[in-house]
Amino acid sequence: MTDMDDARFPPLSNSLPRGERGPVGGSGAGADAGVELNGALSPLVGESGREGAPGAVLDDQANLRTYSFAYLDEQTKRMIRRAILKGIAIPGYQVPFASREMPMPYGWGTGGVQVTAAVLGPDDVLKVIDQGADDTTNAVAIRGFFQKTAGVATTTRTADATVIQTRHRIPERTLQAHQILVYQVPIPEPLRYLEPRETETRKLHGLEEYGLMHVKLYEDIARHGHIATTYAYPVKVEGRYIMDPSPTPKFDNPKMHRSKALQLFGAGREKRIYAVPPHTDVVSLDFEDHPFRIQTFKEPCALCGAEGVYLDEVILDDRGGRMFVCSDTDHCEERRAEGHRGALSGESR
Amino acid sequence: MSAVATLPDAEEERPLLKVSRLSHYYGSRLGCRDVSLDVYPGEVVAVVGESGSGKTTLLNCLAGRLTPTAGSVEFRMRDGRLRGLFSLTEAERRLLARTDWGFVHQNPADGLRMTVSAGANVGERLMAVGDRHYGRIRSTALDWLARVEIEADRIDDDPRAFSGGMRQRLQIARNLVTRPRLVFMDEPTGGLDVSVQARLLDLLRQLVADLGLAAIVVTHDLAVARLLSDRMLVMKGGEVIEHGLTDRVLDDPREPYTQLLVSSILQV
Ligand SMILES: Nc1ncnc2c1ncn2[C@@H]1O[C@H](COP(=O)(O)OP(=O)(O)OP(=O)(O)O)[C@@H](O)[C@H]1O
Ligand SMILES: [Mg+2]
Ligand SMILES: [Zn+2]
């Protein structure tokens, strides 16, 4: 079996024999891997990790070539790519995969990082966002990780990126056909809330028994008078599988619908990958008399004046002062660069 | 066994459920053996017998929850055709179980979702078959809560806040909301105290009559059989040892074992 798989999926970017590829990798990594791994780890250890990298091997550009591109060894990447391809073939279906230990804790996006590692090529331009921002510790660390291990170009500009890894948001700028959006997913199973048994949820998906999802929405309305679910709002993909869009706000659900970009979802701890191929129907569940609605905001962005975008609340002082600004920081900056102004941005430029 | 379609008024004469020579073994241990039975639309059949006599095993085989070791169980689908339960796909069987059938467990917690509201418990089957109108689901749930004598203002409470009798009534409403044609009940009044039992029995009897339900009720309580059923089976050691109209079996038992059962009850 393995022979056949190898024949069908030749290594893409690294044809070195295994032994010469160095210790960095999944299944084949030896006991001594930890020492060299520190080099790759360093960007995640802290903001300053870059200078004091103890594993000097990875600082050497020439040496880097002998390591697997983007951290994972080719065999692992092929395994992940197969899961991705299966996910694309069955939109919304959760494909189990042999999730690897990554040099960062679960909850830091290990699933997303593995998917990104598997799809990234040397010419890609990577953007990483966390709650819409490029500059959080998490986003900076993951971006640094791929700069280090893959040497790819990175960007904060949505328009320039070819691969965008995200936690919690979809960029405001409409994604295009050449782009891939990779979601970090903590809990991939939308039925978990009412049915904790994995064997049973798998059966429910298999038999397309989704009454439970509406039970959850019913409970929302009974308790709150409206569907109170605002994050991880369940969707039906291509008229078949119910999918958890990860903890993105429901505001972003319509952006998933028939997107031109490929959308990939990776859950590291839960060992699941799923996908929404381009131009796929993604429909938010609802009731006829309580139709799905996205969040709306009373005011435009205080910095760039944007309307119809997702806003974050920012506390200005301890006397209740606050403002609402774009959660998508790149979008906001771009608009300000174009000269747009919000109520509280008089002094900028 | 002709496949020719019968006239609608012949419907009553055709069995809804047809059981032939059904046996179930748990490994080498006998569960039940060689049971044959026809259940007609609108008919209530009681299965009585002492503990361990095979009642639950039989019921679970009939409801497709256990695969029998031998024999067959056939159900008349809405299109009028008899289908072998175990020739249905799992998807078909599960669809049947949440539309045309009901299953009332002795312990309501086994048949209810304890963490969602009473309204959602009743509405679940409606949503499962595609009802997507909240207002309609809710008013149907209210209607069913009333029918099982649960106050309307309890609709948003979850069953953890309900008494045992209320939970059992909620479980019944949850099952009947899709108007099933056949309901399986395993000791529906077991575990309830006597006055609660009496009220529940009354309610069940009325619902069964109003809805023209066919039901198979497992019980070790002959009073339950007397009140609810038209016919009864007496089981012992996994086999049916006596079978007949309920009044006949209780008033004129033929088997010595049944005579013993009946007389011991009469002493109480
Ligand atoms: N899961 C099981 N594994 C092995 N044997 C079982 C199992 N369930 C039941 N049995 C056996 O099958 C026989 C019939 O049991 P069953 O539960 O059908 O009886 P019952 O008439 O429902 O009894 P009760 O009135 O106590 O509920 C008994 O001998 C019992 O020990
Ligand atoms: Mg039993
Ligand atoms: Zn803005």
PDB file of C-alpha atoms and ligand atoms in Angstrom, chain A residues 300-307 309-311 324-336 340 342, ligand 3:
ATOM      1  CA  PRO A 300     -19.401  52.921  11.337  1.00  0.00           C
ATOM      2  CA  CYS A 301     -15.748  52.213  12.231  1.00  0.00           C
ATOM      3  CA  ALA A 302     -14.462  55.058  14.411  1.00  0.00           C
ATOM      4  CA  LEU A 303     -11.139  55.069  12.555  1.00  0.00           C
ATOM      5  CA  CYS A 304     -11.957  54.559   8.890  1.00  0.00           C
ATOM      6  CA  GLY A 305     -15.706  55.120   8.741  1.00  0.00           C
ATOM      7  CA  ALA A 306     -16.371  51.704   7.178  1.00  0.00           C
ATOM      8  CA  GLU A 307     -19.921  50.396   7.316  1.00  0.00           C
ATOM      9  CA  VAL A 309     -17.941  45.423   8.387  1.00  0.00           C
ATOM     10  CA  TYR A 310     -17.408  43.552  11.641  1.00  0.00           C
ATOM     11  CA  LEU A 311     -16.412  45.872  14.475  1.00  0.00           C
ATOM     12  CA  PHE A 324     -15.945  50.545  17.671  1.00  0.00           C
ATOM     13  CA  VAL A 325     -13.277  49.825  15.100  1.00  0.00           C
ATOM     14  CA  CYS A 326     -12.764  47.357  12.255  1.00  0.00           C
ATOM     15  CA  SER A 327     -11.822  43.933  13.544  1.00  0.00           C
ATOM     16  CA  ASP A 328      -9.985  43.420  10.236  1.00  0.00           C
ATOM     17  CA  THR A 329      -6.969  45.641  10.907  1.00  0.00           C
ATOM     18  CA  ASP A 330      -5.624  45.398   7.359  1.00  0.00           C
ATOM     19  CA  HIS A 331      -8.952  46.495   5.940  1.00  0.00           C
ATOM     20  CA  CYS A 332      -9.004  49.463   8.288  1.00  0.00           C
ATOM     21  CA  GLU A 333      -5.448  50.514   7.482  1.00  0.00           C
ATOM     22  CA  GLU A 334      -6.039  50.205   3.786  1.00  0.00           C
ATOM     23  CA  ARG A 335      -9.108  52.387   3.982  1.00  0.00           C
ATOM     24  CA  ARG A 336      -7.295  55.004   6.012  1.00  0.00           C
ATOM     25  CA  HIS A 340     -11.219  57.437   4.591  1.00  0.00           C
ATOM     26  CA  GLY A 342     -13.893  57.899  10.997  1.00  0.00           C
TER      27      GLY A 342
HETATM   28 ZN    ZN C   3     -11.926  50.695  10.131  1.00  0.00          ZN
END
